[in-house]
Coordinates of C-alpha atoms in Angstrom, one line a residue:
X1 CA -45.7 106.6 89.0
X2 CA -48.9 107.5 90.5
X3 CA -51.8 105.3 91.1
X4 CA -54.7 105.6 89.0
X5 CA -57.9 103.8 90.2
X6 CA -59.1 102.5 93.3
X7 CA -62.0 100.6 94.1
X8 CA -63.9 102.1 96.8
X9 CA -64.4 99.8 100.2
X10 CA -61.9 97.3 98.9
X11 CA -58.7 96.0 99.4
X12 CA -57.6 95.5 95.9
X13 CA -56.0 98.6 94.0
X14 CA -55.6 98.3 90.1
X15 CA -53.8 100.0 87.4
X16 CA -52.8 99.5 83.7
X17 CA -51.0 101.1 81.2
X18 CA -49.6 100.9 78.3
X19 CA -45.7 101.2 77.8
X20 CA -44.8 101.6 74.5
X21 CA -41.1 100.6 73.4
X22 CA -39.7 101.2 70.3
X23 CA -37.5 98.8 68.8
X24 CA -34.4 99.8 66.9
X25 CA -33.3 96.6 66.6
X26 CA -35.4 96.0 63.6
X27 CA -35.3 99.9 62.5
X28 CA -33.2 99.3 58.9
X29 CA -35.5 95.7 57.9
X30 CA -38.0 94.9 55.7
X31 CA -41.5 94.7 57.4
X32 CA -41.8 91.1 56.3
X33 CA -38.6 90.3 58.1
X34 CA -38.8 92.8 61.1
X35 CA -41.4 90.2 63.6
X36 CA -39.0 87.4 62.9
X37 CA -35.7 89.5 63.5
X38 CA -36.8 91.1 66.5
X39 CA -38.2 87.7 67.9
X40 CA -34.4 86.5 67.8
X41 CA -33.0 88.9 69.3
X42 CA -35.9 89.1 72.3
X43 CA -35.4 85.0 72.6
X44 CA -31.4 85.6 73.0
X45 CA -31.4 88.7 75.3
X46 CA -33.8 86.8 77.3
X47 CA -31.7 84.1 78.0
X48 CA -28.3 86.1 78.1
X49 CA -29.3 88.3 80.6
X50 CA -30.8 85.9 82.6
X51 CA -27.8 84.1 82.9
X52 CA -25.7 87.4 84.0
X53 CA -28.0 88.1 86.3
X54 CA -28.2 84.9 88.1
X55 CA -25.9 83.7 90.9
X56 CA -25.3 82.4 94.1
X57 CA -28.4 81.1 94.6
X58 CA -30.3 84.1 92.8
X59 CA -31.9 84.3 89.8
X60 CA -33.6 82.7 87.1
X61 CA -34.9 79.1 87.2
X62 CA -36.4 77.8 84.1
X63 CA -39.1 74.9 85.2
X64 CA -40.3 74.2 81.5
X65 CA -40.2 75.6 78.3
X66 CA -41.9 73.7 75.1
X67 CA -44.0 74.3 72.4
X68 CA -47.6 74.9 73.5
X69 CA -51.0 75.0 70.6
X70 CA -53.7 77.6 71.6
X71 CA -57.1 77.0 69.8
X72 CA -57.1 80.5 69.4
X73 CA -53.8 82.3 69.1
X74 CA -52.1 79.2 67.2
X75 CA -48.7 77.6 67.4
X76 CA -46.8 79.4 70.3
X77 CA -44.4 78.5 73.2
X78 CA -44.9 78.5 77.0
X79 CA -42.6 78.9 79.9
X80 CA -42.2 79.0 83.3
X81 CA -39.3 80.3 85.4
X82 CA -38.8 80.9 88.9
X83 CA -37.3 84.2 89.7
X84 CA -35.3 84.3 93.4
X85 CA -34.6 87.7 94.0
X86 CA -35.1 88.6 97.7
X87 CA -31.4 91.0 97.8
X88 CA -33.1 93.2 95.0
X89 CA -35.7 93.9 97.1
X90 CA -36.3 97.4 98.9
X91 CA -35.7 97.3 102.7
X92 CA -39.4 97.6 103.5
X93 CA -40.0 94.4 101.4
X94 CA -37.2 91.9 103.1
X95 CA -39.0 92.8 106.1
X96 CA -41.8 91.3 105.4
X97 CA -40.8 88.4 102.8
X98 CA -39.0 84.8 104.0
X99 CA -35.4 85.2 103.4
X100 CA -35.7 83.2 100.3
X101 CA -38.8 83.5 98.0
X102 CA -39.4 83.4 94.1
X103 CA -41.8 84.8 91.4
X104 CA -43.4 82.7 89.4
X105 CA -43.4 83.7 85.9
X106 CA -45.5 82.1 82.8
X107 CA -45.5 83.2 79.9
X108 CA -47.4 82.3 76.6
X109 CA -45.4 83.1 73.2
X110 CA -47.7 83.2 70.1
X111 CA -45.3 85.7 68.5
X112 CA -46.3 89.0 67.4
X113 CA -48.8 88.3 70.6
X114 CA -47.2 86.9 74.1
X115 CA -49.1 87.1 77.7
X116 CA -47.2 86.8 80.8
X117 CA -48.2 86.7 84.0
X118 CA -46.2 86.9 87.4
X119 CA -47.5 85.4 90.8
X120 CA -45.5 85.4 94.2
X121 CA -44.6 82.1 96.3
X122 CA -45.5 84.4 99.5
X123 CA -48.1 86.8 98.6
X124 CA -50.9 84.9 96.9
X125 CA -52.8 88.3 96.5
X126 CA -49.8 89.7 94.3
X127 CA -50.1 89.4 90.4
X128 CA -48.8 90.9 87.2
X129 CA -50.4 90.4 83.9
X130 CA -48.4 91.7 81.2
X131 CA -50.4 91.5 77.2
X132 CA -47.6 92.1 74.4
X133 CA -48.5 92.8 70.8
X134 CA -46.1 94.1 68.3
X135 CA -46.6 96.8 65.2
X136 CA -44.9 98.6 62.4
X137 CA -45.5 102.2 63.8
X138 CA -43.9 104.6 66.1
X139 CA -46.4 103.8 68.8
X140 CA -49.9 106.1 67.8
X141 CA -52.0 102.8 67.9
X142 CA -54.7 103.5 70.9
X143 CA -56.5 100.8 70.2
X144 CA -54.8 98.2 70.2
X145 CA -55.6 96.0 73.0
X146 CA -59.4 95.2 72.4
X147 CA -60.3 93.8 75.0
X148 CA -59.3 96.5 77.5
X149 CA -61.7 97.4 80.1
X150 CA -62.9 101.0 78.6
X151 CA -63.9 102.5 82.1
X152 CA -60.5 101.5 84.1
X153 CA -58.2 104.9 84.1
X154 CA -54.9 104.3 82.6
X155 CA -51.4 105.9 81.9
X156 CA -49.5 105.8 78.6
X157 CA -45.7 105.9 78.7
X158 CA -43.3 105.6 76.1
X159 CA -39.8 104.2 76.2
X160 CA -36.7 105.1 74.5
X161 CA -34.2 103.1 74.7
X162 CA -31.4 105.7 74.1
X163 CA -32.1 108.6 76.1
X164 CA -33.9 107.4 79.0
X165 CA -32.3 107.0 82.1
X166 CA -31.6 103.5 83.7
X167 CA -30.8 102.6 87.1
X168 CA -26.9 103.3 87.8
X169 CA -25.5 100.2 88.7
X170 CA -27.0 99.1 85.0
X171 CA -25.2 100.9 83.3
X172 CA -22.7 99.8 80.7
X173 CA -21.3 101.9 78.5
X174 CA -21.0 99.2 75.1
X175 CA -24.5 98.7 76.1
X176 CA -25.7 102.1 75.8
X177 CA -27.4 102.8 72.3
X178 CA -25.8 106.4 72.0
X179 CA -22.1 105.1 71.5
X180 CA -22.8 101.4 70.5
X181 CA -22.6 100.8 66.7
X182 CA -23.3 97.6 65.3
X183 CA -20.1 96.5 62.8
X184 CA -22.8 93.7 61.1
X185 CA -25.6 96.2 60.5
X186 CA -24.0 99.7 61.0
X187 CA -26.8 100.5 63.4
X188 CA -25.9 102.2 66.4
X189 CA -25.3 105.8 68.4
X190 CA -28.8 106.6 68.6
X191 CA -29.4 110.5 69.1
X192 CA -32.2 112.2 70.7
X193 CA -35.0 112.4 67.9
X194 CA -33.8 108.8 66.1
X195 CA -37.3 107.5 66.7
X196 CA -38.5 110.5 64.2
X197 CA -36.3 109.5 61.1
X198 CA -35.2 105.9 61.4
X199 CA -37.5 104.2 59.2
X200 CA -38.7 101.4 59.2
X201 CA -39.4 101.2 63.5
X202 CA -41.3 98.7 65.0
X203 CA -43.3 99.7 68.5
X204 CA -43.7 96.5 71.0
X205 CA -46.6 98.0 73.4
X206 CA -47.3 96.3 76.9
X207 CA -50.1 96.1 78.8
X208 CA -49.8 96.5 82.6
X209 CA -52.4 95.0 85.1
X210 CA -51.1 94.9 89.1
X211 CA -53.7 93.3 91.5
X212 CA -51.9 93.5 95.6
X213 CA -55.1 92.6 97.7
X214 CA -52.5 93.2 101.3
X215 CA -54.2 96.4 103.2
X216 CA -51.2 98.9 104.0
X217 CA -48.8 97.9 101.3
X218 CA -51.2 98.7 97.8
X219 CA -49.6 101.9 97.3
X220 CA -46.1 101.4 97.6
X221 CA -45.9 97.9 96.1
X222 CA -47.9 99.1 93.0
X223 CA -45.2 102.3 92.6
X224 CA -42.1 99.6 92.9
X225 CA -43.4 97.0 90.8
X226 CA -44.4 99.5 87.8
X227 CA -40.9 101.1 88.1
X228 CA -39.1 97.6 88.3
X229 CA -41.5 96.5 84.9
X230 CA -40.3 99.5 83.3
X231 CA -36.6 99.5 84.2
X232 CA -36.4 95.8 82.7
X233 CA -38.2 96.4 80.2
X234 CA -35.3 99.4 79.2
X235 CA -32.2 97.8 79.8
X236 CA -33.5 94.4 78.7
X237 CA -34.3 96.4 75.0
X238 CA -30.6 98.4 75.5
X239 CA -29.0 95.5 75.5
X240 CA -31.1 93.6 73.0
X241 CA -29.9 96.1 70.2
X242 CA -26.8 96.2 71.7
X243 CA -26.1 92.5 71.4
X244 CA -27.3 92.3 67.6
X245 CA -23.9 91.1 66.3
X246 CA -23.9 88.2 68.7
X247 CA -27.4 87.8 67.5
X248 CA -28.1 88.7 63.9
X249 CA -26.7 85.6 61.8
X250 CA -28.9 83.5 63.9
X251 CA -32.0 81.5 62.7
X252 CA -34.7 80.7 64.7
X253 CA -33.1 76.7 65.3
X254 CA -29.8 78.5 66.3
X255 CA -31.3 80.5 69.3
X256 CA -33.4 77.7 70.4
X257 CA -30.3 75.8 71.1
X258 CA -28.8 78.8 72.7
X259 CA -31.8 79.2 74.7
X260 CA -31.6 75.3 75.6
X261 CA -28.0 75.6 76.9
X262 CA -28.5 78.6 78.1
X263 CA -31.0 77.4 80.7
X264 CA -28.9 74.7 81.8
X265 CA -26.3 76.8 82.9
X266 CA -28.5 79.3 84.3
X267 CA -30.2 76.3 86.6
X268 CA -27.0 75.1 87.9
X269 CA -26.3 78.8 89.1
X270 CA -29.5 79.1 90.4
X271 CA -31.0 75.8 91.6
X272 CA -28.7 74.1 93.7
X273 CA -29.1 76.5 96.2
X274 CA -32.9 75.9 96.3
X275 CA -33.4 72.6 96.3
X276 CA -34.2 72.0 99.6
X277 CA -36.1 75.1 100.3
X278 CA -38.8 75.2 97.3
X279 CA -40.8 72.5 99.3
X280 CA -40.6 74.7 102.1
X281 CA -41.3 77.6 100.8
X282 CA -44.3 76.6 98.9
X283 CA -45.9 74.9 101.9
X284 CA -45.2 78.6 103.7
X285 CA -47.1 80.2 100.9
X286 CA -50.0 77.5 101.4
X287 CA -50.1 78.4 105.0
X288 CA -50.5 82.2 104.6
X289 CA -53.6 81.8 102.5

């Protein structure tokens, strides 16, 4: 992805764009049920594939997750997570990062509107803010996000979570849209053109913000972290729908307590290995500023 505005005389580049996914998962439900059906399924893929992809010392850390009141937005939920990841990083990026380092992600839940913003235990100058809001359409909302900055360039992609290509070493075939089909829905094998007569389809659109303030590295860290977002953003979708029978009968108590135990597990993969270095790493990141 190509970069899209830079400010003159400056250090900081910036981009944003929207990434519109569209959600099968809720494609055969009733509009009133849709937000609350999706929302399940987001809350177990979530925790699911957090837990797959962390081990040996890698992965997801949840720090704290309860419910959190916004004068504002209302009754929502807020987590953070720490996300160690240095072996997933490209070559050029090990060689400049501590040999272990995490993301710090929070995120505010005030379902069908979440924010979620990402900062870096080594690169203070390095954030994501991500806006989510969530609509019955097929993604032709352009103004959706009112507060967007009118005069900052962006570019619009949209997602499909069965015919776009993931990464590889991602892919699964019982998680891939075009042959699953689910045996408690009958949803499933998604062919090009579904998005056109699947009715009703919900769209889930994102917007990106980057800020890397490090001279030398703007470019190339802005092009890897856009492709990462997107990448998650696609298999993390594949696989909700994909998991929808594991899923579906839940309520909204049942996949809190899967979320609950899920974390707990997830933090004995991932913490023990830290516990001794997040002191250290943190006091590395002070030193840097």
């Amino acid at each position: 992805m190509s970069p899209h505005s830079q400010f003159q005389g400056s250090t900081r580049r910036k981009r944003r764009h929207h990434t519109a996914f569209f959600g099968p998962v809720l494609e055969r439900l009733h509009v009133k049920l849709q937000f609350y059906q999706y929302k399940i399924g987001q809350l177990y893929m979530i925790s699911k594939h957090s837990h797959e992809q962390s081990d040996r010392g890698e992965g997801v850390e949840v720090v704290q997750n309860e419910p959190f009141e916004d004068p504002h937005h209302g009754n929502g939920q807020f987590t953070e997570k720490r996300v160690y990841l240095n072996s997933k990083l490209p070559s050029w990026a090990r060689a400049v990062v501590p040999k272990i380092f995490y993301v710090t992600e929070k995120a505010w839940n005030y379902y069908p509107y979440t924010i979620t913003e990402y900062t870096c235990s080594f690169l203070p100058k390095f954030s994501i803010h991500i806006e989510t809001k969530y609509e019955d359409n097929k993604g032709s909302n352009n103004s959706i996000f009112d507060n967007e900055a009118k005069d900052v360039d962006r570019e619009v992609c949209f997602i499909d979570i069965a015919c776009d290509d993931i990464p590889e070493r991602y892919y699964k075939e019982s998680e891939d849209p075009k042959h699953f089909k689910s045996e408690k829905t009958g949803r499933g094998q998604l062919q090009e053109g579904w998005r056109d007569n699947h009715q009703p389809i919900m769209c889930s659109y994102k917007l990106v913000t980057v800020k890397f303030e490090v001279w030398g590295l703007q470019t190339r860290v802005e092009q890897f972290v856009h492709k990462v977002v997107r990448d998650i953003l696609l298999i993390g979708h594949r696989q909700a729908f994909a998991w929808v029978d594991e899923w579906y009968d839940m309520t909204m108590d049942d996949v809190r307590e899967y979320e609950k135990n899920m974390h707990e597990q997830t933090n004995i993969k991932v913490c023990n290995q830290h516990s001794s270095t997040v002191d250290d790493i943190e006091s590395h990141a002070k030193a840097s500023t």
